[in-house]
Amino acid sequence: MSRHSLVILPGDGIGPEVMAEVRKVIGWVEKNAGLSFQIEEDLVGGAAIDKHGVPLAPETLAKCKKSDAVLLGAVGGPKWDNVAYNIRPESGLLALRKELDLFANLRPAIVFDALIDASTLKADVIRGLDILIVRELTGGVYFGTPRGIEDLGNGERRGVNTQVYTSSEIRRVGRVAFDLARQRQARLCSMEKANVMESGKLWREEITALHKTDYSDVALTHMYADNGAMQLLRNPRQFDVIVTDNLFGDILSDEAAMLTGSLGMLPSASLGAADPKTGKRLALYEPVHGSAPDIAGQGKANPLAAILSFSMALRYSFSRSDLADKIDKAVQTVLKEGIRTGDIMAPGATPVSTSQMGDHLIRQIEKTRAEAA
Ligand code: IPM
Ligand code: MG
């Protein structure tokens, strides 16, 4: 029986509701699959501001640093709109990414057949879509300095942020993307604005050099990020893996998410560097969706993105792709059976609450097990 430490940070809004469903899946895995978890639950975001006055308490951060994986729900909400900028809920999430050095953010966008009509795009354009965006997560304009708002003294103010990348920052995320492409269709598209930004020019040069020395078996293309945004809508299936910087990745991954019809379906993994001795990486798993304060506490949220994020944890942190496959497959079957939360509701489908969705999923996982036995 292998035992792993897990920190669960439900966060704000719908975070606690969806994480409660993840707990059911964890419970099933513990009971049936020979894994056991030492779980610590803690606060992040607005919930942490209310208790500690900061969105990420030092003790919470320390726990996360020691863990095998962190599972996060969502952060933020109107309640904290007026807190000081440097302690807003989002800054807790950003600090967690930065402090754990989780530089590679994996955001898969997969179109499930059963949800094909949920997309605003024509079914023919998106059927079978399966792309992976690898977003650099700890550099670029999100963290570059100088930054701030300065008073110019003449009635004018100036807001400054800095887009900055070093070659090693580009290369390490590039490696993750190339490695993942190798496990898929071996096609990687790198996106930047090399036509306007020096950081983009460097990005393109470094990715090109890495390709030449270490990854010439992968088919590499480059695209300006604006063209990439357009191509994602025009013909998304031309892509396999996309690698891009922090800000472009933020934007392009929201766009890719909506190709699939619902943000409520998309998981993500944020990974640090592999330990040279053990091969282990610090890791954070979270749904791409936000805290959805408008539906929080009503049992309306879709827990599948959070559950699929746990499935990514099984794949990338706990070497249990077999279990991840099982969960992913159960999600597809439940959708095929027409079990739906509001965000993916379709005519004739069965509307269910957040916790009913979790129960249906567990039942389905049980069933595939019984069939396999
Ligand atoms: C995301 C979110 C975050 C980001 C926010 C909540 C800080 O939009 O994870 O995509 O901008 O990275
Ligand atoms: Mg975003």
mmCIF file of C-alpha atoms and ligand atoms in Angstrom:
data_model
loop_
_atom_site.group_PDB
_atom_site.id
_atom_site.type_symbol
_atom_site.label_atom_id
_atom_site.label_comp_id
_atom_site.label_asym_id
_atom_site.label_seq_id
_atom_site.Cartn_x
_atom_site.Cartn_y
_atom_site.Cartn_z
ATOM 1 C CA MET A 1 0.000 0.000 0.000
ATOM 2 C CA SER A 2 1.648 3.275 -1.021
ATOM 3 C CA ARG A 3 0.923 6.319 1.089
ATOM 4 C CA HIS A 4 1.033 9.883 -0.216
ATOM 5 C CA SER A 5 0.544 13.276 1.372
ATOM 6 C CA LEU A 6 -2.123 15.477 -0.095
ATOM 7 C CA VAL A 7 -3.009 19.060 0.813
ATOM 8 C CA ILE A 8 -6.560 20.050 -0.104
ATOM 9 C CA LEU A 9 -7.301 23.762 -0.427
ATOM 10 C CA PRO A 10 -11.009 24.122 -1.262
ATOM 11 C CA GLY A 11 -10.800 27.930 -1.356
ATOM 12 C CA ASP A 12 -13.822 30.112 -2.112
ATOM 13 C CA GLY A 13 -17.181 30.098 -3.876
ATOM 14 C CA ILE A 14 -17.931 26.733 -5.437
ATOM 15 C CA GLY A 15 -14.479 25.463 -4.413
ATOM 16 C CA PRO A 16 -15.648 23.660 -1.237
ATOM 17 C CA GLU A 17 -18.633 22.071 -3.024
ATOM 18 C CA VAL A 18 -16.616 20.631 -5.876
ATOM 19 C CA MET A 19 -13.836 19.481 -3.566
ATOM 20 C CA ALA A 20 -16.380 17.566 -1.484
ATOM 21 C CA GLU A 21 -17.074 15.495 -4.604
ATOM 22 C CA VAL A 22 -13.356 14.999 -5.195
ATOM 23 C CA ARG A 23 -13.204 13.631 -1.641
ATOM 24 C CA LYS A 24 -15.715 10.957 -2.605
ATOM 25 C CA VAL A 25 -13.461 9.871 -5.459
ATOM 26 C CA ILE A 26 -10.405 9.904 -3.194
ATOM 27 C CA GLY A 27 -12.360 7.772 -0.726
ATOM 28 C CA TRP A 28 -13.146 5.279 -3.463
ATOM 29 C CA VAL A 29 -9.528 5.122 -4.581
ATOM 30 C CA GLU A 30 -8.367 4.522 -1.004
ATOM 31 C CA LYS A 31 -10.855 1.756 -0.469
ATOM 32 C CA ASN A 32 -10.364 -0.029 -3.749
ATOM 33 C CA ALA A 33 -7.090 0.771 -5.418
ATOM 34 C CA GLY A 34 -4.280 0.239 -2.937
ATOM 35 C CA LEU A 35 -3.422 3.897 -2.474
ATOM 36 C CA SER A 36 -3.680 5.766 0.769
ATOM 37 C CA PHE A 37 -3.478 9.473 1.380
ATOM 38 C CA GLN A 38 -2.532 11.503 4.370
ATOM 39 C CA ILE A 39 -4.818 14.475 3.790
ATOM 40 C CA GLU A 40 -4.554 17.922 5.306
ATOM 41 C CA GLU A 41 -7.189 20.487 4.495
ATOM 42 C CA ASP A 42 -6.399 24.185 4.701
ATOM 43 C CA LEU A 43 -7.513 27.649 3.599
ATOM 44 C CA VAL A 44 -6.530 29.715 0.586
ATOM 45 C CA GLY A 45 -7.832 32.886 -1.068
ATOM 46 C CA GLY A 46 -10.693 34.794 0.492
ATOM 47 C CA ALA A 47 -11.280 32.108 3.105
ATOM 48 C CA ALA A 48 -7.685 32.584 4.293
ATOM 49 C CA ILE A 49 -8.028 36.368 4.261
ATOM 50 C CA ASP A 50 -11.034 36.075 6.580
ATOM 51 C CA LYS A 51 -9.124 33.883 9.043
ATOM 52 C CA HIS A 52 -5.505 35.061 8.752
ATOM 53 C CA GLY A 53 -5.665 38.433 6.985
ATOM 54 C CA VAL A 54 -3.632 37.035 4.085
ATOM 55 C CA PRO A 55 -4.663 34.770 1.157
ATOM 56 C CA LEU A 56 -1.902 32.234 1.800
ATOM 57 C CA ALA A 57 -0.668 31.787 5.377
ATOM 58 C CA PRO A 58 3.009 30.816 5.797
ATOM 59 C CA GLU A 59 2.044 27.548 7.557
ATOM 60 C CA THR A 60 -0.217 26.627 4.631
ATOM 61 C CA LEU A 61 2.580 27.284 2.169
ATOM 62 C CA ALA A 62 4.972 25.184 4.243
ATOM 63 C CA LYS A 63 2.522 22.260 4.243
ATOM 64 C CA CYS A 64 2.144 22.510 0.470
ATOM 65 C CA LYS A 65 5.911 22.514 -0.025
ATOM 66 C CA LYS A 66 6.184 19.265 1.901
ATOM 67 C CA SER A 67 3.284 17.527 0.176
ATOM 68 C CA ASP A 68 3.272 15.083 -2.713
ATOM 69 C CA ALA A 69 0.472 17.065 -4.328
ATOM 70 C CA VAL A 70 -1.892 19.970 -3.675
ATOM 71 C CA LEU A 71 -5.515 19.948 -4.813
ATOM 72 C CA LEU A 72 -7.098 23.380 -5.077
ATOM 73 C CA GLY A 73 -10.747 24.339 -5.648
ATOM 74 C CA ALA A 74 -11.026 28.005 -6.642
ATOM 75 C CA VAL A 75 -10.269 31.435 -5.193
ATOM 76 C CA GLY A 76 -11.895 34.863 -5.159
ATOM 77 C CA GLY A 77 -15.280 36.527 -5.003
ATOM 78 C CA PRO A 78 -16.955 39.917 -4.659
ATOM 79 C CA LYS A 79 -16.647 39.801 -0.859
ATOM 80 C CA TRP A 80 -12.921 40.538 -1.222
ATOM 81 C CA ASP A 81 -13.171 43.087 -4.044
ATOM 82 C CA ASN A 82 -11.983 45.851 -1.782
ATOM 83 C CA VAL A 83 -9.062 44.272 0.041
ATOM 84 C CA ALA A 84 -5.585 45.703 -0.619
ATOM 85 C CA TYR A 85 -4.267 44.665 -4.040
ATOM 86 C CA ASN A 86 -1.289 42.739 -2.657
ATOM 87 C CA ILE A 87 -3.477 40.513 -0.466
ATOM 88 C CA ARG A 88 -6.358 39.880 -2.905
ATOM 89 C CA PRO A 89 -7.424 36.209 -3.112
ATOM 90 C CA GLU A 90 -5.763 35.699 -6.523
ATOM 91 C CA SER A 91 -2.401 36.696 -5.080
ATOM 92 C CA GLY A 92 -2.603 33.632 -2.804
ATOM 93 C CA LEU A 93 -2.821 31.411 -5.855
ATOM 94 C CA LEU A 94 -0.024 33.286 -7.615
ATOM 95 C CA ALA A 95 2.188 32.997 -4.522
ATOM 96 C CA LEU A 96 1.535 29.280 -4.345
ATOM 97 C CA ARG A 97 2.560 28.828 -7.987
ATOM 98 C CA LYS A 98 5.650 30.970 -7.548
ATOM 99 C CA GLU A 99 6.796 29.622 -4.177
ATOM 100 C CA LEU A 100 6.452 26.012 -5.287
ATOM 101 C CA ASP A 101 8.100 26.982 -8.598
ATOM 102 C CA LEU A 102 5.332 25.313 -10.597
ATOM 103 C CA PHE A 103 6.529 26.569 -13.937
ATOM 104 C CA ALA A 104 4.664 24.196 -16.246
ATOM 105 C CA ASN A 105 0.899 24.427 -16.386
ATOM 106 C CA LEU A 106 -0.858 21.686 -18.347
ATOM 107 C CA ARG A 107 -4.314 22.536 -19.620
ATOM 108 C CA PRO A 108 -5.911 19.852 -21.762
ATOM 109 C CA ALA A 109 -8.949 20.776 -23.871
ATOM 110 C CA ILE A 110 -10.866 17.699 -24.862
ATOM 111 C CA VAL A 111 -14.244 17.617 -26.588
ATOM 112 C CA PHE A 112 -16.376 14.825 -25.213
ATOM 113 C CA ASP A 113 -18.707 13.452 -27.877
ATOM 114 C CA ALA A 114 -21.662 13.680 -25.532
ATOM 115 C CA LEU A 115 -21.087 17.420 -25.067
ATOM 116 C CA ILE A 116 -20.431 18.337 -28.650
ATOM 117 C CA ASP A 117 -23.546 20.510 -28.818
ATOM 118 C CA ALA A 118 -22.508 22.498 -25.758
ATOM 119 C CA SER A 119 -19.828 24.265 -27.788
ATOM 120 C CA THR A 120 -20.625 27.453 -29.654
ATOM 121 C CA LEU A 121 -18.581 26.068 -32.545
ATOM 122 C CA LYS A 122 -19.912 23.751 -35.241
ATOM 123 C CA ALA A 123 -19.689 20.065 -34.322
ATOM 124 C CA ASP A 124 -17.691 19.332 -37.485
ATOM 125 C CA VAL A 125 -14.939 21.706 -36.389
ATOM 126 C CA ILE A 126 -14.459 20.304 -32.896
ATOM 127 C CA ARG A 127 -15.428 16.611 -33.017
ATOM 128 C CA GLY A 128 -12.636 14.549 -31.457
ATOM 129 C CA LEU A 129 -10.667 17.621 -30.387
ATOM 130 C CA ASP A 130 -7.852 16.752 -27.978
ATOM 131 C CA ILE A 131 -5.247 19.459 -27.468
ATOM 132 C CA LEU A 132 -2.924 20.271 -24.626
ATOM 133 C CA ILE A 133 -1.809 23.786 -23.774
ATOM 134 C CA VAL A 134 1.412 24.016 -21.803
ATOM 135 C CA ARG A 135 1.488 27.446 -20.205
ATOM 136 C CA GLU A 136 4.597 28.876 -18.556
ATOM 137 C CA LEU A 137 3.357 29.739 -15.073
ATOM 138 C CA THR A 138 5.982 31.442 -12.935
ATOM 139 C CA GLY A 139 7.499 34.068 -15.213
ATOM 140 C CA GLY A 140 6.618 36.699 -17.754
ATOM 141 C CA VAL A 141 4.493 39.741 -17.101
ATOM 142 C CA TYR A 142 2.774 38.090 -14.128
ATOM 143 C CA PHE A 143 5.918 38.396 -12.033
ATOM 144 C CA GLY A 144 8.289 40.717 -13.932
ATOM 145 C CA THR A 145 9.672 43.833 -12.306
ATOM 146 C CA PRO A 146 9.536 46.797 -12.325
ATOM 147 C CA ARG A 147 5.828 46.798 -11.717
ATOM 148 C CA GLY A 148 3.429 49.160 -10.035
ATOM 149 C CA ILE A 149 1.421 52.341 -10.379
ATOM 150 C CA GLU A 150 3.391 55.543 -9.992
ATOM 151 C CA ASP A 151 2.234 59.100 -9.576
ATOM 152 C CA LEU A 152 3.878 61.339 -12.132
ATOM 153 C CA GLY A 153 2.996 64.415 -10.087
ATOM 154 C CA ASN A 154 1.330 66.255 -12.955
ATOM 155 C CA GLY A 155 -2.099 64.731 -12.463
ATOM 156 C CA GLU A 156 -0.998 61.701 -14.461
ATOM 157 C CA ARG A 157 -0.312 58.203 -13.193
ATOM 158 C CA ARG A 158 1.622 55.448 -14.898
ATOM 159 C CA GLY A 159 0.966 51.694 -14.617
ATOM 160 C CA VAL A 160 3.953 49.468 -15.339
ATOM 161 C CA ASN A 161 4.427 45.735 -15.794
ATOM 162 C CA THR A 162 7.400 43.971 -17.260
ATOM 163 C CA GLN A 163 7.410 41.043 -19.647
ATOM 164 C CA VAL A 164 10.636 39.184 -19.018
ATOM 165 C CA TYR A 165 11.978 35.702 -19.776
ATOM 166 C CA THR A 166 15.421 34.143 -19.405
ATOM 167 C CA SER A 167 16.628 31.364 -21.671
ATOM 168 C CA SER A 168 16.506 28.786 -18.876
ATOM 169 C CA GLU A 169 12.905 29.703 -18.036
ATOM 170 C CA ILE A 170 11.957 29.185 -21.675
ATOM 171 C CA ARG A 171 13.915 25.971 -22.014
ATOM 172 C CA ARG A 172 12.568 24.219 -18.954
ATOM 173 C CA VAL A 173 8.935 24.724 -19.967
ATOM 174 C CA GLY A 174 9.906 23.896 -23.549
ATOM 175 C CA ARG A 175 11.271 20.539 -22.392
ATOM 176 C CA VAL A 176 8.056 19.671 -20.581
ATOM 177 C CA ALA A 177 6.071 20.500 -23.727
ATOM 178 C CA PHE A 178 8.354 18.529 -26.065
ATOM 179 C CA ASP A 179 8.304 15.532 -23.699
ATOM 180 C CA LEU A 180 4.504 15.576 -23.563
ATOM 181 C CA ALA A 181 4.265 15.959 -27.343
ATOM 182 C CA ARG A 182 6.354 12.806 -27.675
ATOM 183 C CA GLN A 183 3.753 10.883 -25.689
ATOM 184 C CA ARG A 184 1.003 12.188 -27.983
ATOM 185 C CA GLN A 185 1.112 12.996 -31.715
ATOM 186 C CA ALA A 186 4.628 14.451 -31.546
ATOM 187 C CA ARG A 187 3.527 17.867 -32.786
ATOM 188 C CA LEU A 188 4.331 21.056 -30.905
ATOM 189 C CA CYS A 189 3.297 24.604 -31.775
ATOM 190 C CA SER A 190 5.068 27.399 -29.913
ATOM 191 C CA MET A 191 3.261 30.748 -29.637
ATOM 192 C CA GLU A 192 4.661 34.212 -28.867
ATOM 193 C CA LYS A 193 4.840 37.673 -30.426
ATOM 194 C CA ALA A 194 8.354 37.547 -31.826
ATOM 195 C CA ASN A 195 7.307 40.192 -34.336
ATOM 196 C CA VAL A 196 6.793 42.793 -31.604
ATOM 197 C CA MET A 197 8.521 41.679 -28.399
ATOM 198 C CA GLU A 198 12.158 40.869 -27.686
ATOM 199 C CA SER A 199 11.056 38.345 -25.073
ATOM 200 C CA GLY A 200 9.116 36.657 -27.867
ATOM 201 C CA LYS A 201 12.109 36.673 -30.171
ATOM 202 C CA LEU A 202 14.191 35.011 -27.466
ATOM 203 C CA TRP A 203 11.368 32.541 -26.828
ATOM 204 C CA ARG A 204 11.358 31.485 -30.485
ATOM 205 C CA GLU A 205 15.163 31.219 -30.645
ATOM 206 C CA GLU A 206 15.401 29.088 -27.504
ATOM 207 C CA ILE A 207 12.589 26.724 -28.501
ATOM 208 C CA THR A 208 14.135 26.362 -31.956
ATOM 209 C CA ALA A 209 17.568 25.591 -30.477
ATOM 210 C CA LEU A 210 16.131 23.035 -28.040
ATOM 211 C CA HIS A 211 14.297 21.367 -30.881
ATOM 212 C CA LYS A 212 17.460 21.080 -32.909
ATOM 213 C CA THR A 213 19.621 19.621 -30.141
ATOM 214 C CA ASP A 214 17.203 17.379 -28.236
ATOM 215 C CA TYR A 215 13.823 17.010 -29.901
ATOM 216 C CA SER A 216 14.220 16.847 -33.667
ATOM 217 C CA ASP A 217 11.828 13.879 -33.721
ATOM 218 C CA VAL A 218 8.962 16.216 -32.718
ATOM 219 C CA ALA A 219 7.392 18.343 -35.477
ATOM 220 C CA LEU A 220 7.793 21.945 -34.302
ATOM 221 C CA THR A 221 5.930 24.968 -35.662
ATOM 222 C CA HIS A 222 5.799 28.577 -34.483
ATOM 223 C CA MET A 223 2.881 30.973 -34.524
ATOM 224 C CA TYR A 224 2.330 34.538 -33.437
ATOM 225 C CA ALA A 225 -0.069 34.341 -30.519
ATOM 226 C CA ASP A 226 -2.728 36.507 -32.199
ATOM 227 C CA ASN A 227 -2.749 34.209 -35.200
ATOM 228 C CA GLY A 228 -2.812 31.286 -32.770
ATOM 229 C CA ALA A 229 -5.951 32.680 -31.135
ATOM 230 C CA MET A 230 -7.573 32.893 -34.572
ATOM 231 C CA GLN A 231 -6.404 29.421 -35.653
ATOM 232 C CA LEU A 232 -7.806 27.917 -32.450
ATOM 233 C CA LEU A 233 -11.259 29.001 -33.609
ATOM 234 C CA ARG A 234 -10.753 28.382 -37.321
ATOM 235 C CA ASN A 235 -9.361 24.860 -37.107
ATOM 236 C CA PRO A 236 -8.501 23.772 -33.572
ATOM 237 C CA ARG A 237 -7.693 20.192 -34.549
ATOM 238 C CA GLN A 238 -4.560 21.313 -36.357
ATOM 239 C CA PHE A 239 -2.941 21.474 -32.884
ATOM 240 C CA ASP A 240 -1.590 18.718 -30.672
ATOM 241 C CA VAL A 241 0.484 20.453 -27.976
ATOM 242 C CA ILE A 242 0.820 24.237 -27.698
ATOM 243 C CA VAL A 243 3.538 25.863 -25.584
ATOM 244 C CA THR A 244 3.313 29.520 -24.698
ATOM 245 C CA ASP A 245 4.104 32.129 -22.056
ATOM 246 C CA ASN A 246 2.178 32.987 -18.915
ATOM 247 C CA LEU A 247 -0.108 35.744 -20.227
ATOM 248 C CA PHE A 248 -0.772 34.309 -23.690
ATOM 249 C CA GLY A 249 -1.340 30.950 -22.014
ATOM 250 C CA ASP A 250 -3.898 32.481 -19.665
ATOM 251 C CA ILE A 251 -5.855 33.888 -22.586
ATOM 252 C CA LEU A 252 -5.453 31.035 -25.065
ATOM 253 C CA SER A 253 -6.404 28.416 -22.473
ATOM 254 C CA ASP A 254 -9.692 30.190 -21.735
ATOM 255 C CA GLU A 255 -10.353 30.261 -25.453
ATOM 256 C CA ALA A 256 -9.479 26.579 -25.833
ATOM 257 C CA ALA A 257 -11.652 25.765 -22.843
ATOM 258 C CA MET A 258 -14.683 27.290 -24.454
ATOM 259 C CA LEU A 259 -14.148 25.230 -27.609
ATOM 260 C CA THR A 260 -15.194 22.306 -25.457
ATOM 261 C CA GLY A 261 -18.422 23.952 -24.356
ATOM 262 C CA SER A 262 -17.928 24.334 -20.633
ATOM 263 C CA LEU A 263 -15.268 25.612 -18.325
ATOM 264 C CA GLY A 264 -16.844 23.235 -15.814
ATOM 265 C CA MET A 265 -15.161 20.314 -17.551
ATOM 266 C CA LEU A 266 -11.526 21.378 -17.702
ATOM 267 C CA PRO A 267 -8.809 20.250 -15.292
ATOM 268 C CA SER A 268 -5.249 21.484 -14.991
ATOM 269 C CA ALA A 269 -1.930 20.420 -13.529
ATOM 270 C CA SER A 270 0.909 22.729 -12.511
ATOM 271 C CA LEU A 271 4.247 20.996 -12.179
ATOM 272 C CA GLY A 272 7.650 21.927 -10.809
ATOM 273 C CA ALA A 273 11.031 20.535 -11.784
ATOM 274 C CA ALA A 274 11.675 16.831 -11.295
ATOM 275 C CA ASP A 275 13.918 16.064 -8.335
ATOM 276 C CA PRO A 276 17.141 14.672 -9.875
ATOM 277 C CA LYS A 277 17.244 11.862 -7.300
ATOM 278 C CA THR A 278 13.646 10.765 -6.892
ATOM 279 C CA GLY A 279 12.108 12.119 -10.109
ATOM 280 C CA LYS A 280 9.316 13.585 -7.985
ATOM 281 C CA ARG A 281 7.836 16.985 -8.817
ATOM 282 C CA LEU A 282 5.959 19.433 -6.619
ATOM 283 C CA ALA A 283 2.501 19.682 -8.100
ATOM 284 C CA LEU A 284 -0.772 21.549 -7.844
ATOM 285 C CA TYR A 285 -3.989 20.371 -9.455
ATOM 286 C CA GLU A 286 -6.937 22.674 -9.974
ATOM 287 C CA PRO A 287 -9.953 23.084 -12.225
ATOM 288 C CA VAL A 288 -9.587 25.839 -14.830
ATOM 289 C CA HIS A 289 -12.895 27.385 -13.785
ATOM 290 C CA GLY A 290 -13.120 30.098 -11.146
ATOM 291 C CA SER A 291 -15.050 30.361 -7.892
ATOM 292 C CA ALA A 292 -18.394 31.191 -9.599
ATOM 293 C CA PRO A 293 -19.749 33.197 -6.627
ATOM 294 C CA ASP A 294 -23.108 33.624 -8.391
ATOM 295 C CA ILE A 295 -23.952 29.917 -7.973
ATOM 296 C CA ALA A 296 -21.892 29.120 -4.862
ATOM 297 C CA GLY A 297 -23.580 27.121 -2.122
ATOM 298 C CA GLN A 298 -26.538 26.108 -4.283
ATOM 299 C CA GLY A 299 -25.442 22.656 -5.384
ATOM 300 C CA LYS A 300 -25.373 23.788 -9.012
ATOM 301 C CA ALA A 301 -21.640 23.616 -9.699
ATOM 302 C CA ASN A 302 -20.166 21.002 -11.999
ATOM 303 C CA PRO A 303 -17.594 18.980 -9.999
ATOM 304 C CA LEU A 304 -16.153 17.186 -13.042
ATOM 305 C CA ALA A 305 -13.275 19.610 -13.705
ATOM 306 C CA ALA A 306 -12.114 19.207 -10.105
ATOM 307 C CA ILE A 307 -12.500 15.432 -10.303
ATOM 308 C CA LEU A 308 -10.609 15.314 -13.606
ATOM 309 C CA SER A 309 -7.898 17.387 -11.906
ATOM 310 C CA PHE A 310 -7.555 14.659 -9.284
ATOM 311 C CA SER A 311 -7.327 12.200 -12.129
ATOM 312 C CA MET A 312 -4.391 14.244 -13.481
ATOM 313 C CA ALA A 313 -2.812 13.962 -10.024
ATOM 314 C CA LEU A 314 -3.110 10.179 -10.223
ATOM 315 C CA ARG A 315 -1.423 10.320 -13.631
ATOM 316 C CA TYR A 316 1.379 12.812 -12.987
ATOM 317 C CA SER A 317 2.072 12.589 -9.240
ATOM 318 C CA PHE A 318 1.091 9.063 -8.237
ATOM 319 C CA SER A 319 1.988 7.019 -11.338
ATOM 320 C CA ARG A 320 -1.492 5.557 -11.555
ATOM 321 C CA SER A 321 -2.540 6.203 -15.135
ATOM 322 C CA ASP A 322 -4.676 3.065 -14.888
ATOM 323 C CA LEU A 323 -6.882 4.739 -12.272
ATOM 324 C CA ALA A 324 -6.847 8.061 -14.120
ATOM 325 C CA ASP A 325 -8.066 6.282 -17.269
ATOM 326 C CA LYS A 326 -10.809 4.618 -15.270
ATOM 327 C CA ILE A 327 -12.033 7.926 -13.846
ATOM 328 C CA ASP A 328 -11.808 9.715 -17.202
ATOM 329 C CA LYS A 329 -13.793 6.929 -18.813
ATOM 330 C CA ALA A 330 -16.440 7.002 -16.089
ATOM 331 C CA VAL A 331 -16.836 10.755 -16.702
ATOM 332 C CA GLN A 332 -17.456 10.114 -20.393
ATOM 333 C CA THR A 333 -20.000 7.398 -19.659
ATOM 334 C CA VAL A 334 -21.910 9.521 -17.159
ATOM 335 C CA LEU A 335 -22.098 12.287 -19.763
ATOM 336 C CA LYS A 336 -23.205 9.831 -22.429
ATOM 337 C CA GLU A 337 -26.010 8.738 -20.121
ATOM 338 C CA GLY A 338 -27.245 12.323 -20.107
ATOM 339 C CA ILE A 339 -26.431 13.094 -16.483
ATOM 340 C CA ARG A 340 -25.889 16.856 -16.420
ATOM 341 C CA THR A 341 -25.280 19.811 -14.151
ATOM 342 C CA GLY A 342 -26.743 23.118 -15.295
ATOM 343 C CA ASP A 343 -23.692 24.372 -17.173
ATOM 344 C CA ILE A 344 -23.818 21.448 -19.610
ATOM 345 C CA MET A 345 -27.584 20.858 -19.593
ATOM 346 C CA ALA A 346 -29.118 19.686 -22.855
ATOM 347 C CA PRO A 347 -32.718 18.998 -23.907
ATOM 348 C CA GLY A 348 -33.877 15.622 -22.613
ATOM 349 C CA ALA A 349 -30.909 15.182 -20.262
ATOM 350 C CA THR A 350 -31.219 14.466 -16.544
ATOM 351 C CA PRO A 351 -30.461 17.521 -14.396
ATOM 352 C CA VAL A 352 -28.440 16.703 -11.282
ATOM 353 C CA SER A 353 -26.904 18.606 -8.387
ATOM 354 C CA THR A 354 -23.199 18.832 -7.618
ATOM 355 C CA SER A 355 -23.331 15.980 -5.129
ATOM 356 C CA GLN A 356 -25.584 13.809 -7.301
ATOM 357 C CA MET A 357 -23.039 14.172 -10.096
ATOM 358 C CA GLY A 358 -20.362 12.896 -7.703
ATOM 359 C CA ASP A 359 -22.570 9.952 -6.735
ATOM 360 C CA HIS A 360 -23.317 9.040 -10.352
ATOM 361 C CA LEU A 361 -19.626 9.086 -11.096
ATOM 362 C CA ILE A 362 -18.758 6.804 -8.185
ATOM 363 C CA ARG A 363 -21.491 4.410 -9.269
ATOM 364 C CA GLN A 364 -20.046 4.382 -12.765
ATOM 365 C CA ILE A 365 -16.507 3.735 -11.528
ATOM 366 C CA GLU A 366 -17.860 0.851 -9.444
ATOM 367 C CA LYS A 367 -19.647 -0.535 -12.464
ATOM 368 C CA THR A 368 -16.597 -0.563 -14.737
ATOM 369 C CA ARG A 369 -14.797 -2.372 -11.947
ATOM 370 C CA ALA A 370 -17.472 -4.994 -11.668
ATOM 371 C CA GLU A 371 -17.436 -5.462 -15.454
ATOM 372 C CA ALA A 372 -13.663 -5.779 -15.519
ATOM 373 C CA ALA A 373 -13.666 -8.338 -12.711
HETATM 374 C C1 IPM B 1 -6.013 31.152 -14.342
HETATM 375 C C2 IPM B 1 -6.621 32.356 -13.689
HETATM 376 C C3 IPM B 1 -5.564 33.044 -12.846
HETATM 377 C C4 IPM B 1 -4.485 33.547 -13.784
HETATM 378 C C5 IPM B 1 -6.096 34.170 -11.937
HETATM 379 C C6 IPM B 1 -7.196 33.696 -11.030
HETATM 380 C C7 IPM B 1 -4.991 34.808 -11.152
HETATM 381 O O1 IPM B 1 -7.179 33.196 -14.646
HETATM 382 O O2 IPM B 1 -5.515 30.277 -13.626
HETATM 383 O O3 IPM B 1 -6.056 31.071 -15.579
HETATM 384 O O4 IPM B 1 -4.583 34.647 -14.348
HETATM 385 O O5 IPM B 1 -3.509 32.818 -13.956
HETATM 386 MG MG MG B 2 -7.177 32.404 -16.604
#
